[in-house]
XYZ file of C-alpha atoms in Angstrom:
608
model
C 114.172 80.864 112.763
C 112.873 79.315 109.550
C 113.527 75.829 108.294
C 117.024 75.266 106.955
C 117.085 74.380 103.241
C 119.966 73.065 101.169
C 119.976 73.462 97.375
C 121.572 70.696 95.364
C 124.318 71.802 92.957
C 122.715 73.337 89.896
C 124.053 70.691 87.533
C 122.513 67.906 89.670
C 118.879 69.135 89.619
C 116.365 66.489 88.626
C 114.425 68.417 85.993
C 111.689 65.761 85.912
C 110.787 66.757 89.466
C 110.556 70.505 88.693
C 106.993 71.852 88.860
C 105.870 75.344 87.835
C 105.087 77.446 90.890
C 102.600 80.218 90.183
C 103.693 83.602 91.511
C 101.483 85.112 94.203
C 102.648 88.531 95.382
C 101.807 89.227 99.002
C 101.699 93.022 99.491
C 99.020 95.676 100.042
C 97.756 97.788 97.102
C 97.719 101.416 98.257
C 97.260 104.894 96.807
C 96.397 108.394 97.950
C 96.049 109.078 101.666
C 96.361 105.373 102.546
C 99.770 105.240 100.860
C 100.954 108.392 102.642
C 99.911 106.953 105.983
C 101.511 103.569 105.236
C 104.768 105.291 104.233
C 104.937 107.164 107.531
C 104.376 103.948 109.512
C 106.919 102.127 107.356
C 109.569 104.734 108.107
C 109.072 104.515 111.854
C 111.916 102.634 113.552
C 109.860 99.906 115.248
C 106.794 99.290 113.107
C 108.711 99.765 109.836
C 111.133 96.934 110.486
C 108.241 94.656 111.508
C 106.305 95.402 108.312
C 109.311 94.898 106.041
C 110.211 91.657 107.775
C 106.634 90.427 107.397
C 106.536 91.289 103.688
C 109.865 89.526 103.090
C 108.677 86.456 104.982
C 105.322 86.314 103.174
C 107.067 86.452 99.793
C 109.661 83.774 100.742
C 112.590 86.201 100.604
C 113.822 85.213 104.061
C 113.518 81.549 103.233
C 115.527 81.949 100.030
C 118.099 84.508 101.044
C 118.661 83.733 104.745
C 117.673 80.129 105.377
C 118.926 78.445 102.213
C 122.392 77.012 101.677
C 123.407 77.684 98.050
C 126.575 75.852 96.865
C 127.415 78.039 93.829
C 129.929 80.855 93.892
C 128.315 84.334 93.656
C 128.228 86.078 90.262
C 128.165 89.809 90.914
C 127.492 90.771 87.314
C 126.776 88.734 84.188
C 129.551 86.461 82.922
C 129.158 85.019 79.435
C 130.943 82.122 77.699
C 132.070 82.530 74.110
C 129.136 82.379 71.676
C 128.777 80.830 68.241
C 128.568 83.412 65.418
C 125.034 84.325 64.296
C 123.923 83.410 60.736
C 123.104 85.820 57.898
C 124.548 88.893 59.576
C 126.723 91.883 58.777
C 129.502 92.240 61.376
C 130.633 95.726 62.363
C 133.510 97.060 64.400
C 132.151 98.747 67.506
C 135.122 101.131 67.334
C 133.829 102.521 64.025
C 132.142 105.918 64.160
C 128.386 105.924 64.894
C 127.788 107.309 61.404
C 129.643 104.374 59.858
C 127.670 101.842 61.911
C 124.387 103.500 60.966
C 125.351 103.366 57.291
C 126.084 99.619 57.669
C 122.729 99.015 59.354
C 120.974 100.957 56.602
C 122.425 98.578 53.981
C 120.924 95.637 55.893
C 117.353 96.944 55.682
C 114.920 95.965 52.899
C 114.900 98.309 49.901
C 113.077 101.557 50.583
C 109.857 102.157 48.639
C 109.250 105.878 47.998
C 105.596 105.034 47.208
C 105.106 104.842 50.982
C 106.618 108.290 51.510
C 105.040 111.639 52.272
C 103.719 112.355 48.781
C 101.803 109.118 48.404
C 98.809 107.460 50.087
C 100.291 104.644 52.205
C 97.056 102.649 51.969
C 94.181 101.902 54.310
C 96.274 100.454 57.143
C 97.770 102.761 59.718
C 101.536 102.855 59.933
C 104.090 105.118 61.551
C 106.387 107.250 59.404
C 109.844 105.709 59.470
C 113.204 107.386 59.746
C 113.709 106.711 56.023
C 110.375 108.470 55.319
C 111.656 111.575 57.086
C 115.014 111.354 55.286
C 113.266 111.019 51.928
C 110.982 113.992 52.677
C 113.967 116.137 53.665
C 116.058 115.229 50.641
C 113.090 115.718 48.305
C 112.537 119.153 49.851
C 108.939 118.247 50.659
C 109.525 119.339 54.244
C 112.434 120.509 56.398
C 113.542 119.531 59.902
C 112.661 123.080 61.025
C 109.097 122.690 59.760
C 108.703 119.419 61.602
C 110.199 121.007 64.731
C 107.455 123.644 64.712
C 104.792 120.916 64.619
C 106.417 119.108 67.541
C 106.683 122.316 69.575
C 102.963 122.995 69.046
C 102.102 119.488 70.260
C 104.380 119.775 73.314
C 102.775 123.080 74.281
C 99.383 121.424 73.961
C 100.455 118.965 76.671
C 101.548 121.796 78.916
C 97.990 123.060 79.350
C 96.351 119.793 80.318
C 94.737 119.296 83.740
C 95.723 117.207 85.570
C 99.242 117.470 84.113
C 100.386 114.524 82.007
C 103.633 115.580 80.346
C 105.558 113.503 77.876
C 108.672 115.521 78.774
C 109.839 116.897 82.106
C 112.279 119.284 80.423
C 112.347 120.809 76.964
C 113.743 124.008 75.489
C 111.914 125.344 72.427
C 114.834 127.547 71.406
C 117.246 124.613 71.587
C 114.950 122.397 69.520
C 114.670 125.116 66.869
C 118.423 125.720 66.922
C 119.171 122.017 66.285
C 116.478 121.831 63.574
C 117.799 124.945 61.848
C 121.309 123.457 61.752
C 119.998 120.216 60.285
C 117.898 122.125 57.714
C 121.019 124.028 56.654
C 122.952 120.777 56.211
C 120.212 119.373 53.955
C 120.047 122.590 51.925
C 123.796 122.255 51.283
C 123.613 118.525 50.587
C 125.810 117.797 53.593
C 123.538 115.722 55.797
C 125.540 113.561 58.220
C 123.579 110.300 58.158
C 120.072 108.927 57.732
C 119.503 110.015 61.359
C 120.156 113.670 60.524
C 117.031 115.677 61.371
C 115.406 112.785 63.214
C 113.710 113.779 66.483
C 114.526 111.649 69.523
C 113.603 111.959 73.233
C 115.965 111.004 76.053
C 114.745 109.467 79.327
C 115.361 111.699 82.293
C 117.964 109.384 83.844
C 120.366 109.821 80.894
C 122.470 112.980 80.513
C 121.667 115.206 77.536
C 122.803 118.831 77.330
C 121.506 121.502 77.841
C 119.267 119.755 80.333
C 119.857 118.645 83.890
C 119.175 115.007 84.774
C 116.542 114.710 87.475
C 115.473 111.102 87.253
C 111.987 112.721 87.447
C 112.711 113.673 91.052
C 112.456 117.230 92.354
C 116.067 117.321 93.611
C 118.563 115.051 91.818
C 119.794 117.892 89.590
C 120.811 119.817 92.719
C 123.304 117.146 93.787
C 124.426 115.859 90.374
C 125.145 118.572 87.840
C 125.372 117.517 84.163
C 128.566 118.581 82.427
C 128.404 116.548 79.210
C 126.244 114.214 77.142
C 126.000 110.557 78.071
C 128.053 108.406 75.707
C 124.913 107.078 73.964
C 123.570 110.625 73.498
C 126.915 111.835 72.169
C 126.892 109.065 69.598
C 123.417 110.026 68.405
C 124.338 113.715 68.324
C 127.290 112.935 66.040
C 124.769 111.424 63.572
C 122.740 114.659 63.362
C 119.900 113.627 65.712
C 117.695 116.414 67.088
C 116.914 116.017 70.804
C 113.461 117.226 71.892
C 114.171 117.063 75.621
C 114.115 114.826 78.685
C 111.269 112.315 78.768
C 109.072 111.709 81.804
C 109.567 108.540 83.826
C 108.618 106.697 86.998
C 110.677 108.459 89.691
C 114.243 107.076 89.597
C 112.947 104.069 87.688
C 111.486 102.595 90.899
C 108.194 101.366 89.451
C 106.537 99.715 86.476
C 103.435 101.868 85.840
C 104.928 105.291 84.967
C 103.120 107.033 87.816
C 104.805 110.317 88.788
C 103.169 112.832 91.165
C 106.164 115.200 90.822
C 105.517 116.270 87.230
C 102.302 114.468 86.324
C 101.710 110.939 85.080
C 102.180 110.348 81.363
C 99.044 108.864 79.785
C 98.863 105.926 77.421
C 98.311 107.228 73.878
C 95.818 104.391 73.278
C 93.681 105.312 76.312
C 94.336 108.370 78.475
C 92.797 106.676 81.513
C 95.510 104.005 81.420
C 99.125 103.833 82.461
C 101.903 103.733 79.886
C 103.933 101.257 81.882
C 107.343 102.176 83.255
C 109.701 103.207 84.114
C 110.419 104.574 80.589
C 106.898 105.997 80.392
C 107.650 109.221 78.516
C 109.960 107.595 75.919
C 107.377 104.962 74.970
C 104.453 107.377 74.935
C 106.195 110.036 72.872
C 107.095 107.431 70.235
C 103.616 105.873 70.238
C 102.035 109.328 69.835
C 104.041 109.974 66.661
C 106.041 112.944 67.976
C 109.386 111.170 67.826
C 110.675 108.361 65.652
C 112.577 106.913 68.591
C 113.679 107.442 72.159
C 116.335 106.211 74.551
C 115.301 104.463 77.752
C 116.963 102.416 80.436
C 115.996 98.889 81.442
C 116.894 97.356 84.801
C 113.656 95.470 85.367
C 111.667 95.694 82.109
C 111.686 99.498 82.016
C 111.969 99.584 78.216
C 110.008 96.467 77.362
C 107.003 96.998 79.655
C 106.035 100.485 78.389
C 106.849 99.468 74.809
C 104.384 96.581 75.121
C 101.671 98.651 76.800
C 102.005 101.498 74.291
C 102.239 99.326 71.163
C 105.793 100.142 70.048
C 109.095 98.256 69.800
C 111.634 98.264 72.634
C 114.913 96.406 73.010
C 117.005 95.582 76.038
C 120.503 94.882 74.761
C 122.953 92.399 76.225
C 124.464 93.707 79.448
C 127.549 95.673 78.431
C 126.642 96.080 74.746
C 125.997 99.805 75.221
C 128.077 102.209 77.309
C 126.215 103.376 80.422
C 128.474 106.326 81.185
C 126.440 109.449 81.807
C 123.328 107.776 83.261
C 122.072 107.595 86.800
C 122.452 103.817 86.776
C 125.857 103.634 85.102
C 127.320 101.561 87.968
C 124.464 99.055 88.105
C 124.720 95.339 87.368
C 121.313 94.767 85.740
C 120.686 98.010 83.787
C 121.278 98.953 80.163
C 120.520 101.914 77.856
C 118.439 100.851 74.853
C 116.203 102.117 72.054
C 112.433 102.425 71.763
C 111.008 103.011 68.266
C 107.800 102.756 66.291
C 109.255 100.150 63.926
C 111.982 97.493 63.834
C 113.940 99.255 61.124
C 114.038 102.524 63.096
C 115.066 100.682 66.250
C 117.884 98.999 64.385
C 119.221 102.293 63.070
C 119.231 103.874 66.543
C 120.763 100.733 68.039
C 123.530 100.925 65.436
C 124.359 104.455 66.536
C 124.496 103.827 70.299
C 126.089 100.361 70.495
C 129.654 99.939 71.719
C 130.835 98.652 75.069
C 132.721 100.725 77.602
C 136.478 100.076 77.820
C 135.935 98.292 81.159
C 133.244 96.013 79.721
C 135.295 95.249 76.625
C 138.039 94.020 78.897
C 135.901 92.079 81.399
C 132.974 90.780 79.303
C 134.754 90.050 75.969
C 131.697 90.918 73.885
C 131.076 89.165 70.596
C 131.382 91.576 67.630
C 128.130 93.498 67.098
C 126.239 92.598 63.973
C 123.004 93.326 62.128
C 120.648 90.896 60.438
C 120.720 91.150 56.642
C 116.980 91.848 56.264
C 117.540 92.911 52.646
C 118.845 89.482 51.615
C 116.502 86.862 50.129
C 118.126 84.274 52.396
C 116.850 86.128 55.468
C 113.574 84.214 55.300
C 115.458 80.939 55.291
C 117.397 82.029 58.402
C 114.122 82.852 60.155
C 112.796 79.406 59.281
C 115.746 77.721 60.949
C 115.196 79.449 64.310
C 114.182 77.183 67.188
C 111.716 78.824 69.568
C 111.634 77.774 73.213
C 108.368 78.044 75.134
C 107.798 77.039 78.776
C 104.061 76.510 78.497
C 102.975 76.702 82.174
C 104.860 79.984 82.540
C 103.726 81.302 79.132
C 100.111 80.636 80.125
C 100.361 82.366 83.526
C 98.781 85.675 82.550
C 96.058 87.869 84.054
C 94.178 88.248 80.775
C 93.549 85.311 78.459
C 93.560 87.728 75.490
C 97.291 88.230 76.057
C 97.835 84.480 75.906
C 95.620 84.092 72.819
C 97.202 86.914 70.816
C 100.771 85.815 71.633
C 99.915 82.226 70.793
C 98.329 83.273 67.506
C 101.366 85.358 66.542
C 103.715 82.439 67.166
C 101.508 80.021 65.275
C 101.452 82.365 62.292
C 105.212 82.785 62.485
C 105.773 79.012 62.503
C 103.226 78.449 59.716
C 104.680 81.190 57.490
C 108.379 80.630 58.032
C 108.637 77.095 59.368
C 110.121 77.883 62.758
C 110.283 74.971 65.175
C 108.562 75.336 68.582
C 110.405 73.498 71.346
C 108.963 72.888 74.807
C 111.438 73.923 77.485
C 111.572 73.991 81.260
C 113.006 76.875 83.298
C 113.715 75.941 86.933
C 113.837 78.260 89.921
C 111.703 81.164 88.606
C 110.732 82.232 92.121
C 114.391 82.257 93.132
C 115.188 84.288 90.030
C 112.617 86.970 90.878
C 113.862 87.205 94.459
C 117.503 87.464 93.379
C 116.649 90.202 90.921
C 114.733 92.194 93.553
C 117.640 92.033 95.980
C 120.125 92.916 93.244
C 118.344 95.886 91.661
C 117.310 97.026 95.146
C 120.943 97.084 96.271
C 121.983 98.826 93.048
C 119.374 101.530 93.573
C 119.945 102.001 97.294
C 123.655 102.424 96.742
C 122.828 105.393 94.489
C 120.314 106.876 96.911
C 121.983 106.224 100.253
C 124.347 109.250 100.365
C 121.505 111.592 99.425
C 118.979 110.048 101.820
C 121.389 110.565 104.683
C 121.580 114.233 103.673
C 117.794 114.655 103.918
C 116.771 114.141 100.288
C 114.874 110.933 101.096
C 111.893 112.927 102.409
C 111.554 114.556 98.964
C 110.998 111.207 97.212
C 107.484 110.128 96.343
C 105.734 107.837 98.794
C 106.077 104.856 96.431
C 109.846 105.398 96.095
C 110.204 105.689 99.865
C 108.236 102.486 100.292
C 110.431 100.660 97.776
C 113.626 101.954 99.369
C 112.469 100.762 102.787
C 112.513 97.249 101.349
C 115.731 97.769 99.381
C 117.752 98.972 102.382
C 116.578 95.989 104.425
C 118.621 93.554 102.325
C 121.752 92.584 104.236
C 125.186 91.831 102.798
C 124.674 88.095 103.238
C 121.289 88.290 101.512
C 122.874 90.130 98.624
C 125.568 87.460 98.272
C 122.892 84.742 98.327
C 121.128 86.569 95.482
C 124.338 86.521 93.463
C 124.717 82.791 94.070
C 121.205 82.358 92.651
C 122.198 84.553 89.718
C 124.864 82.028 88.757
C 122.343 79.211 88.924
C 119.895 81.105 86.676
C 122.692 81.731 84.177
C 123.447 78.006 84.111
C 119.777 77.101 83.524
C 119.461 79.492 80.575
C 122.735 78.502 78.941
C 121.596 74.876 79.089
C 118.295 75.825 77.469
C 120.117 77.683 74.670
C 121.882 74.481 73.725
C 118.544 73.343 72.295
C 116.800 76.582 71.251
C 117.817 79.920 69.736
C 115.201 82.198 71.287
C 112.891 81.976 74.335
C 109.405 83.370 73.651
C 106.957 84.813 76.195
C 104.301 87.489 76.377
C 106.059 90.734 77.288
C 103.620 91.404 80.112
C 100.914 89.325 81.773
C 98.323 92.093 81.375
C 97.569 95.114 79.212
C 97.764 98.711 80.460
C 96.236 99.123 83.934
C 93.767 101.890 84.834
C 95.122 104.983 86.603
C 93.297 105.456 89.930
C 92.322 109.075 90.574
C 93.801 108.828 94.063
C 97.197 107.917 92.541
C 97.713 111.135 90.608
C 98.590 113.345 93.583
C 100.231 110.939 96.013
C 101.271 107.992 93.876
C 100.438 104.322 94.059
C 102.069 101.117 95.348
C 100.521 98.026 93.765
C 102.946 95.114 93.827
C 100.331 92.673 92.492
C 99.991 94.691 89.290
C 103.780 94.954 89.169
C 103.938 91.170 89.439
C 101.867 90.721 86.307
C 103.774 93.398 84.415
C 107.145 91.912 85.339
C 106.204 88.225 85.162
C 108.315 87.471 82.060
C 110.788 90.307 82.337
C 113.395 89.301 84.882
C 115.916 86.916 83.278
C 117.300 89.380 80.703
C 118.094 91.820 83.501
C 119.449 89.430 86.126
C 121.740 87.536 83.754
C 122.166 90.166 81.051
C 120.458 88.553 78.049
C 119.179 90.597 75.084
C 115.389 90.812 74.732
C 112.908 92.705 72.577
C 109.211 93.457 72.792
C 107.305 93.641 69.517
C 103.592 94.575 69.234
C 101.375 91.770 67.924
C 97.788 92.911 68.489
C 95.239 94.336 70.896
C 92.779 93.222 73.524
C 89.015 93.849 73.193
C 89.436 97.337 74.609
C 91.983 98.259 71.970
C 94.977 98.092 74.320
C 98.280 96.884 72.804
C 99.798 93.466 73.512
C 103.498 92.687 73.092
C 105.459 89.495 72.453
C 108.900 89.122 74.009
C 111.869 87.419 72.392
C 114.839 86.562 74.645
C 118.135 85.755 72.943
C 121.511 84.288 73.718
C 124.242 86.565 75.081
C 125.264 89.051 72.365
C 122.486 87.657 70.125
C 120.769 90.952 69.217
C 120.836 90.181 65.487
C 118.790 86.989 65.914
C 116.043 88.637 67.934
C 115.965 91.645 65.589
C 115.497 89.390 62.597
C 112.761 87.413 64.249
C 111.022 90.563 65.516
C 111.099 91.994 61.998
C 109.376 88.871 60.650
C 106.705 89.130 63.374
C 106.215 92.846 62.699
C 105.598 92.132 58.994
C 103.024 89.469 59.852
C 101.241 91.805 62.304
C 101.404 95.007 60.240
C 97.804 94.810 58.998
C 96.456 94.902 62.548
C 98.281 98.099 63.601
C 95.927 100.751 64.970
C 96.370 104.510 65.229
C 96.556 105.563 68.890
C 93.786 107.807 70.252
C 96.419 110.468 70.921
C 98.441 110.740 67.724
C 100.268 113.604 66.009
C 101.295 113.439 62.359
C 104.162 115.916 62.596
C 105.538 115.052 59.166
C 102.404 115.428 57.062
C 100.882 118.294 59.027
C 102.682 120.840 56.877
């Protein structure tokens, strides 16, 4: 038995005595044959329980979840107090149609400059074509959605022939893509386009339902036990706006990893370096956007799965407030840390897609009482003044705890430029109990995932999972009911800490990840990889938005010496998406000159 520990009530913590505790993950790094052998031992009745118990003890999980008395009541999903209205915003009714919300978001964007469109030279700096560029090209009859579709199909077929396989999509139907594009082309020819998203190509992560495809979660079997009968709510909302879906994007199997490794279909490669991971679990969505094939994609985020790959691939990804988007029609729709959110190549495109998909489920509207959704008025001259009034919170010891100093330097430089240009105030903050937060999140997301898998594992499907997923599930299923409740008690404490911090700041700033994109070991391609130390660096700053449901966004701000992207994360108050969108837009504008074209890039708009 370990030493008994008693936590003081959260509102009685002496903050002056809190010291930053550097995270040290104690777990083996395995791939290939070694991982296969370890998985077999782990699944044996005697040795498996010993190994799992040892790992939990080494990483202080037993100390925190079994041997600690926690006085707070458990909080089984995020609970938010009423929030003050955000400044300089346009409020929308989430019960409006998606087309109406997209039109409102469009009015909030800066004026569109046709000089940056298809028929003009955009200048010497690289930039992605925006959704408004596509819309302008379609309306000007410079190109049609069907012409763009043919360029995308050619690129997707190019990926099919690569060895070893590295697909962006696990499912796509050329005939369906052409059918959707032909319908959009017809609407434009008749002057009846539905919205600015009409004819825009978007990929959907393979854990979100999108007809005519089955949802596999990048497994080899999920579609056999869970047939898809309709679009997910978020997909249906996009479809009503005229979006063209290119297929189901690759991902880390069932979202149970942060690199994007997938031996089932092939591991998606980072468009900036094919020898590097994309990050995960939304690997395909981030890579297909970074490569220029799609303006945006939908991903899910239960432990950084949107923000990590967005950072590593150099695009923008947002995790919304828990409950802001309806999860119905996704594999993780019953989870307590997961959301569906957008990934895009620019802030303005992300905002348009977010406008289409937002809207809480009826259950969440009743239980969470969400603040009305709103968009920052980026077109208003006063927007700069609003940016200047934002107070940025930085916990320096945590901020500095990165694997690569280049990540720290670039993030620090971006914030310094932001404060110098707009006059933002930087406030030093302190975030207690970070180790407890990470442990509580692991137990929570582990229980969420195992509850999904358990019926299928008992029916023999567990043996068809990758070795890494089986290794993760061995840990997940070891968490007892009492350990889960302890994690939810910690969740309430973490919520208290952050709400106290937000009394003095508007946004918490961190690097998105503690390292740039890791190398892909050759041995990991066939059998997978389990590297919890790398996961620790990738998830270092990720956890709070998932555990307590806060909105967060990753925006690219530069590159390391090897040309690999670096992202900055902005964490907002509950329901505070407009604030982090406004701030991210300001950072994007300041970083625009440094944007680099990925090594693997397809100009599907101008190729005609």
